[in-house]
PDB file of C-alpha atoms in Angstrom:
ATOM      1  CA  MET A   1     -65.850  54.927  50.908  1.00  0.00           C
ATOM      2  CA  ALA A   2     -63.176  53.265  48.720  1.00  0.00           C
ATOM      3  CA  LEU A   3     -63.623  49.890  47.230  1.00  0.00           C
ATOM      4  CA  THR A   4     -61.437  47.269  48.888  1.00  0.00           C
ATOM      5  CA  GLY A   5     -59.792  44.356  46.978  1.00  0.00           C
ATOM      6  CA  ARG A   6     -62.495  41.971  48.119  1.00  0.00           C
ATOM      7  CA  ASP A   7     -65.242  44.339  46.741  1.00  0.00           C
ATOM      8  CA  ILE A   8     -63.329  44.367  43.303  1.00  0.00           C
ATOM      9  CA  ARG A   9     -63.122  40.565  43.343  1.00  0.00           C
ATOM     10  CA  LYS A  10     -66.823  40.364  44.145  1.00  0.00           C
ATOM     11  CA  VAL A  11     -67.734  42.773  41.180  1.00  0.00           C
ATOM     12  CA  ALA A  12     -65.472  40.833  38.775  1.00  0.00           C
ATOM     13  CA  ARG A  13     -66.790  37.487  40.022  1.00  0.00           C
ATOM     14  CA  ALA A  14     -70.428  38.532  39.563  1.00  0.00           C
ATOM     15  CA  THR A  15     -69.628  39.916  36.083  1.00  0.00           C
ATOM     16  CA  VAL A  16     -67.923  36.722  35.110  1.00  0.00           C
ATOM     17  CA  THR A  17     -70.676  34.579  36.433  1.00  0.00           C
ATOM     18  CA  ALA A  18     -73.237  36.631  34.677  1.00  0.00           C
ATOM     19  CA  LEU A  19     -71.481  36.429  31.374  1.00  0.00           C
ATOM     20  CA  SER A  20     -70.922  32.746  31.555  1.00  0.00           C
ATOM     21  CA  ARG A  21     -74.607  32.070  32.048  1.00  0.00           C
ATOM     22  CA  ILE A  22     -76.090  34.392  29.300  1.00  0.00           C
ATOM     23  CA  ALA A  23     -76.673  33.024  25.915  1.00  0.00           C
ATOM     24  CA  PHE A  24     -75.838  35.853  23.457  1.00  0.00           C
ATOM     25  CA  THR A  25     -77.911  36.063  20.275  1.00  0.00           C
ATOM     26  CA  GLU A  26     -76.333  39.320  18.983  1.00  0.00           C
ATOM     27  CA  LEU A  27     -72.743  40.560  18.990  1.00  0.00           C
ATOM     28  CA  ASN A  28     -73.798  43.947  20.147  1.00  0.00           C
ATOM     29  CA  GLN A  29     -75.301  43.013  23.505  1.00  0.00           C
ATOM     30  CA  ASP A  30     -73.538  44.130  26.664  1.00  0.00           C
ATOM     31  CA  VAL A  31     -73.899  43.771  30.332  1.00  0.00           C
ATOM     32  CA  ASP A  32     -74.402  46.622  32.635  1.00  0.00           C
ATOM     33  CA  VAL A  33     -72.935  46.336  36.134  1.00  0.00           C
ATOM     34  CA  VAL A  34     -73.874  49.030  38.709  1.00  0.00           C
ATOM     35  CA  VAL A  35     -71.075  49.273  41.226  1.00  0.00           C
ATOM     36  CA  LEU A  36     -72.167  50.917  44.515  1.00  0.00           C
ATOM     37  CA  SER A  37     -69.247  53.163  44.898  1.00  0.00           C
ATOM     38  CA  ARG A  38     -68.239  56.714  44.510  1.00  0.00           C
ATOM     39  CA  ARG A  39     -65.036  55.648  42.718  1.00  0.00           C
ATOM     40  CA  ASP A  40     -64.552  56.757  39.101  1.00  0.00           C
ATOM     41  CA  PRO A  41     -65.659  54.007  36.703  1.00  0.00           C
ATOM     42  CA  GLU A  42     -62.266  54.220  34.826  1.00  0.00           C
ATOM     43  CA  ASN A  43     -60.574  53.169  38.058  1.00  0.00           C
ATOM     44  CA  ILE A  44     -63.014  50.329  38.664  1.00  0.00           C
ATOM     45  CA  LYS A  45     -62.521  49.065  35.169  1.00  0.00           C
ATOM     46  CA  ASN A  46     -58.497  49.117  35.805  1.00  0.00           C
ATOM     47  CA  LEU A  47     -59.014  47.183  38.973  1.00  0.00           C
ATOM     48  CA  ILE A  48     -61.355  44.618  37.329  1.00  0.00           C
ATOM     49  CA  ILE A  49     -58.715  44.005  34.324  1.00  0.00           C
ATOM     50  CA  LEU A  50     -56.172  43.185  37.044  1.00  0.00           C
ATOM     51  CA  THR A  51     -58.359  40.303  38.559  1.00  0.00           C
ATOM     52  CA  ASP A  52     -58.924  38.344  35.322  1.00  0.00           C
ATOM     53  CA  ASP A  53     -56.976  38.480  31.995  1.00  0.00           C
ATOM     54  CA  ARG A  54     -60.230  37.703  30.123  1.00  0.00           C
ATOM     55  CA  PHE A  55     -61.145  41.382  30.782  1.00  0.00           C
ATOM     56  CA  TYR A  56     -59.379  43.975  28.534  1.00  0.00           C
ATOM     57  CA  LEU A  57     -59.734  47.834  27.820  1.00  0.00           C
ATOM     58  CA  VAL A  58     -60.265  49.384  24.302  1.00  0.00           C
ATOM     59  CA  PRO A  59     -60.161  53.007  23.539  1.00  0.00           C
ATOM     60  CA  SER A  60     -63.548  54.537  22.680  1.00  0.00           C
ATOM     61  CA  ALA A  61     -64.560  54.557  19.030  1.00  0.00           C
ATOM     62  CA  ASN A  62     -65.232  58.324  19.568  1.00  0.00           C
ATOM     63  CA  ARG A  63     -61.822  59.817  19.779  1.00  0.00           C
ATOM     64  CA  ARG A  64     -63.145  62.769  21.697  1.00  0.00           C
ATOM     65  CA  ASN A  65     -64.058  60.371  24.643  1.00  0.00           C
ATOM     66  CA  THR A  66     -61.444  59.874  27.304  1.00  0.00           C
ATOM     67  CA  TYR A  67     -62.783  56.802  28.638  1.00  0.00           C
ATOM     68  CA  GLN A  68     -61.848  53.196  27.701  1.00  0.00           C
ATOM     69  CA  VAL A  69     -64.360  50.517  26.955  1.00  0.00           C
ATOM     70  CA  LEU A  70     -64.250  47.258  29.094  1.00  0.00           C
ATOM     71  CA  TRP A  71     -64.699  44.015  27.324  1.00  0.00           C
ATOM     72  CA  PHE A  72     -64.874  40.440  28.506  1.00  0.00           C
ATOM     73  CA  ARG A  73     -63.626  37.480  26.209  1.00  0.00           C
ATOM     74  CA  LEU A  74     -65.958  34.454  26.684  1.00  0.00           C
ATOM     75  CA  CYS A  75     -63.975  32.352  24.206  1.00  0.00           C
ATOM     76  CA  LYS A  76     -61.860  32.966  21.030  1.00  0.00           C
ATOM     77  CA  ARG A  77     -64.773  34.211  18.907  1.00  0.00           C
ATOM     78  CA  LYS A  78     -67.219  35.530  21.514  1.00  0.00           C
ATOM     79  CA  GLU A  79     -66.786  38.730  23.677  1.00  0.00           C
ATOM     80  CA  CYS A  80     -69.111  41.046  25.414  1.00  0.00           C
ATOM     81  CA  LYS A  81     -68.857  44.723  26.352  1.00  0.00           C
ATOM     82  CA  VAL A  82     -69.270  45.405  30.037  1.00  0.00           C
ATOM     83  CA  ASP A  83     -70.515  48.901  31.134  1.00  0.00           C
ATOM     84  CA  ILE A  84     -69.505  49.824  34.710  1.00  0.00           C
ATOM     85  CA  LEU A  85     -72.111  52.239  36.020  1.00  0.00           C
ATOM     86  CA  VAL A  86     -71.932  54.167  39.367  1.00  0.00           C
ATOM     87  CA  PRO A  87     -74.588  56.118  41.182  1.00  0.00           C
ATOM     88  CA  GLY A  88     -74.541  59.810  40.635  1.00  0.00           C
ATOM     89  CA  ARG A  89     -74.136  59.420  36.834  1.00  0.00           C
ATOM     90  CA  LEU A  90     -76.736  58.707  34.075  1.00  0.00           C
ATOM     91  CA  SER A  91     -79.576  59.330  36.723  1.00  0.00           C
ATOM     92  CA  ILE A  92     -78.456  56.320  38.755  1.00  0.00           C
ATOM     93  CA  PRO A  93     -79.553  57.025  42.280  1.00  0.00           C
ATOM     94  CA  ARG A  94     -77.716  55.970  45.296  1.00  0.00           C
ATOM     95  CA  ILE A  95     -79.202  52.582  46.057  1.00  0.00           C
ATOM     96  CA  PRO A  96     -79.274  51.514  49.686  1.00  0.00           C
ATOM     97  CA  LEU A  97     -77.729  48.110  50.335  1.00  0.00           C
ATOM     98  CA  TRP A  98     -80.995  46.731  51.916  1.00  0.00           C
ATOM     99  CA  THR A  99     -82.879  47.164  48.762  1.00  0.00           C
ATOM    100  CA  ILE A 100     -80.409  44.741  46.736  1.00  0.00           C
ATOM    101  CA  SER A 101     -81.579  41.255  46.472  1.00  0.00           C
ATOM    102  CA  ASP A 102     -80.193  37.935  45.217  1.00  0.00           C
ATOM    103  CA  MET A 103     -82.836  36.416  43.062  1.00  0.00           C
ATOM    104  CA  GLY A 104     -83.132  33.749  40.413  1.00  0.00           C
ATOM    105  CA  PRO A 105     -82.217  32.541  37.990  1.00  0.00           C
ATOM    106  CA  PHE A 106     -78.643  33.863  39.061  1.00  0.00           C
ATOM    107  CA  GLU A 107     -79.000  33.799  42.939  1.00  0.00           C
ATOM    108  CA  ASP A 108     -75.497  34.799  43.358  1.00  0.00           C
ATOM    109  CA  ILE A 109     -75.642  37.914  41.552  1.00  0.00           C
ATOM    110  CA  PRO A 110     -76.836  40.986  43.591  1.00  0.00           C
ATOM    111  CA  VAL A 111     -79.598  42.906  41.588  1.00  0.00           C
ATOM    112  CA  VAL A 112     -81.030  46.382  41.917  1.00  0.00           C
ATOM    113  CA  PRO A 113     -84.836  46.672  42.807  1.00  0.00           C
ATOM    114  CA  PHE A 114     -86.873  45.711  39.587  1.00  0.00           C
ATOM    115  CA  LEU A 115     -88.517  49.256  39.359  1.00  0.00           C
ATOM    116  CA  VAL A 116     -85.118  50.943  39.373  1.00  0.00           C
ATOM    117  CA  LEU A 117     -84.021  48.526  36.558  1.00  0.00           C
ATOM    118  CA  LEU A 118     -87.057  49.423  34.436  1.00  0.00           C
ATOM    119  CA  LEU A 119     -86.664  53.179  35.030  1.00  0.00           C
ATOM    120  CA  LEU A 120     -82.978  53.071  34.089  1.00  0.00           C
ATOM    121  CA  LYS A 121     -83.996  51.200  30.955  1.00  0.00           C
ATOM    122  CA  LEU A 122     -86.592  53.987  30.266  1.00  0.00           C
ATOM    123  CA  ARG A 123     -83.732  56.636  30.768  1.00  0.00           C
ATOM    124  CA  GLY A 124     -81.686  54.777  27.976  1.00  0.00           C
ATOM    125  CA  TRP A 125     -84.829  54.863  25.635  1.00  0.00           C
ATOM    126  CA  THR A 126     -85.324  58.648  25.989  1.00  0.00           C
ATOM    127  CA  ASP A 127     -81.707  59.372  25.582  1.00  0.00           C
ATOM    128  CA  HIS A 128     -81.548  57.153  22.429  1.00  0.00           C
ATOM    129  CA  ARG A 129     -84.517  58.811  20.750  1.00  0.00           C
ATOM    130  CA  VAL A 130     -82.921  62.185  20.827  1.00  0.00           C
ATOM    131  CA  ASP A 131     -79.378  61.204  19.994  1.00  0.00           C
ATOM    132  CA  ARG A 132     -77.854  62.760  16.937  1.00  0.00           C
ATOM    133  CA  ARG A 133     -75.983  59.659  16.076  1.00  0.00           C
ATOM    134  CA  ARG A 134     -78.070  57.167  13.948  1.00  0.00           C
ATOM    135  CA  TYR A 135     -76.510  53.955  15.612  1.00  0.00           C
ATOM    136  CA  MET A 136     -77.909  55.157  18.909  1.00  0.00           C
ATOM    137  CA  ARG A 137     -81.359  56.064  17.603  1.00  0.00           C
ATOM    138  CA  ASP A 138     -81.274  52.520  15.974  1.00  0.00           C
ATOM    139  CA  LYS A 139     -81.401  51.190  19.540  1.00  0.00           C
ATOM    140  CA  VAL A 140     -84.916  52.676  20.257  1.00  0.00           C
ATOM    141  CA  GLU A 141     -86.933  49.687  18.835  1.00  0.00           C
ATOM    142  CA  VAL A 142     -84.950  47.174  20.928  1.00  0.00           C
ATOM    143  CA  ASP A 143     -85.342  49.404  23.976  1.00  0.00           C
ATOM    144  CA  GLU A 144     -89.116  49.600  23.554  1.00  0.00           C
ATOM    145  CA  GLU A 145     -89.288  45.646  23.314  1.00  0.00           C
ATOM    146  CA  ASP A 146     -87.245  45.442  26.489  1.00  0.00           C
ATOM    147  CA  ILE A 147     -89.264  48.120  28.245  1.00  0.00           C
ATOM    148  CA  ASP A 148     -92.593  46.502  27.237  1.00  0.00           C
ATOM    149  CA  GLU A 149     -91.371  43.141  28.656  1.00  0.00           C
ATOM    150  CA  LEU A 150     -90.081  44.730  31.855  1.00  0.00           C
ATOM    151  CA  LEU A 151     -93.433  46.566  32.303  1.00  0.00           C
ATOM    152  CA  LYS A 152     -95.287  43.278  32.044  1.00  0.00           C
ATOM    153  CA  LEU A 153     -93.001  41.661  34.399  1.00  0.00           C
ATOM    154  CA  ALA A 154     -93.099  44.350  36.858  1.00  0.00           C
ATOM    155  CA  VAL A 155     -96.847  44.305  36.965  1.00  0.00           C
ATOM    156  CA  GLU A 156     -97.681  40.667  36.603  1.00  0.00           C
ATOM    157  CA  ASP A 157     -94.762  38.817  38.276  1.00  0.00           C
ATOM    158  CA  TYR A 158     -93.189  41.294  40.639  1.00  0.00           C
ATOM    159  CA  GLU A 159     -96.187  43.345  41.513  1.00  0.00           C
ATOM    160  CA  ALA A 160     -93.715  46.395  41.653  1.00  0.00           C
ATOM    161  CA  HIS A 161     -95.186  49.757  42.696  1.00  0.00           C
ATOM    162  CA  LEU A 162     -93.735  53.103  43.280  1.00  0.00           C
ATOM    163  CA  ASP A 163     -95.094  53.331  46.788  1.00  0.00           C
ATOM    164  CA  GLU A 164     -93.038  50.384  47.707  1.00  0.00           C
ATOM    165  CA  GLU A 165     -89.746  52.237  46.808  1.00  0.00           C
ATOM    166  CA  ARG A 166     -90.226  55.193  49.190  1.00  0.00           C
ATOM    167  CA  TRP A 167     -86.332  55.405  49.456  1.00  0.00           C
ATOM    168  CA  LEU A 168     -86.017  56.620  45.889  1.00  0.00           C
ATOM    169  CA  PRO A 169     -84.941  60.264  45.807  1.00  0.00           C
ATOM    170  CA  LYS A 170     -87.449  62.811  44.710  1.00  0.00           C
ATOM    171  CA  TRP A 171     -85.369  64.113  42.043  1.00  0.00           C
ATOM    172  CA  PHE A 172     -85.270  60.639  40.466  1.00  0.00           C
ATOM    173  CA  VAL A 173     -88.926  60.104  40.736  1.00  0.00           C
ATOM    174  CA  ARG A 174     -89.677  63.478  39.236  1.00  0.00           C
ATOM    175  CA  GLU A 175     -87.284  62.855  36.350  1.00  0.00           C
ATOM    176  CA  MET A 176     -88.863  59.427  35.723  1.00  0.00           C
ATOM    177  CA  ARG A 177     -92.304  60.718  35.751  1.00  0.00           C
ATOM    178  CA  GLY A 178     -91.499  62.922  32.964  1.00  0.00           C
ATOM    179  CA  ARG A 179     -89.886  59.954  30.989  1.00  0.00           C
ATOM    180  CA  VAL A 180     -92.894  57.873  31.644  1.00  0.00           C
ATOM    181  CA  GLN A 181     -95.155  60.546  30.204  1.00  0.00           C
ATOM    182  CA  GLU A 182     -92.903  60.657  27.097  1.00  0.00           C
ATOM    183  CA  TYR A 183     -93.228  56.857  26.749  1.00  0.00           C
ATOM    184  CA  ILE A 184     -96.974  57.054  27.089  1.00  0.00           C
ATOM    185  CA  GLU A 185     -97.307  59.713  24.562  1.00  0.00           C
ATOM    186  CA  GLU A 186     -95.228  57.629  22.148  1.00  0.00           C
ATOM    187  CA  LEU A 187     -96.702  54.207  23.051  1.00  0.00           C
ATOM    188  CA  PRO A 188    -100.199  54.876  24.591  1.00  0.00           C
ATOM    189  CA  TYR A 189    -100.932  51.176  25.161  1.00  0.00           C
ATOM    190  CA  SER A 190     -98.471  51.238  27.896  1.00  0.00           C
ATOM    191  CA  ASP A 191    -100.405  53.704  29.964  1.00  0.00           C
ATOM    192  CA  ARG A 192    -102.348  50.976  31.937  1.00  0.00           C
ATOM    193  CA  TYR A 193     -99.064  49.228  32.998  1.00  0.00           C
ATOM    194  CA  TRP A 194     -97.504  52.547  34.187  1.00  0.00           C
ATOM    195  CA  GLN A 195    -100.646  53.470  36.047  1.00  0.00           C
ATOM    196  CA  ARG A 196    -100.441  50.076  37.978  1.00  0.00           C
ATOM    197  CA  LEU A 197     -96.946  50.860  38.770  1.00  0.00           C
ATOM    198  CA  GLY A 198     -97.974  54.020  40.520  1.00  0.00           C
ATOM    199  CA  PHE A 199     -97.270  56.544  37.779  1.00  0.00           C
TER     200      PHE A 199
END
């Protein structure tokens, strides 16, 4: 199903809203936006830049990559990279609309189920650990800090559990169980949190 102009405006508005409310402490932070579409991310980026001239595209730093990188200009000296992600790539499952919620502190921004967010962050951690590029491996420590914080939130604040997300595809759960085991082997203290989440 193709995105409508209204859909694109909604994505752009959500991205702009998110960026305007986040206090950035590092220049290398980015915002990931999962667009529930089968459309190619490059097409989505091109549509977004048409909606707001604060968005712009830059060729990838790696000349072998054919994609362009989407950026958002917050002000003259502050900008942020915006990653457009779609289901079916990078282990992102198709996410039913009924699982999407609008929750604080940004109630006007739709968010994926918390467990999905945690597991996608875990996917990034496992990928960064084995990447041949040093700058990607350098992200591992920050990934671990983020995952540890998300784990605590999932257990203590959101009371998330795998049994509550029965809609998740079996391939996704199977893949993530392997990644969870890898995380536990590297950081054994996390085992108790993963167990409480149903892993």
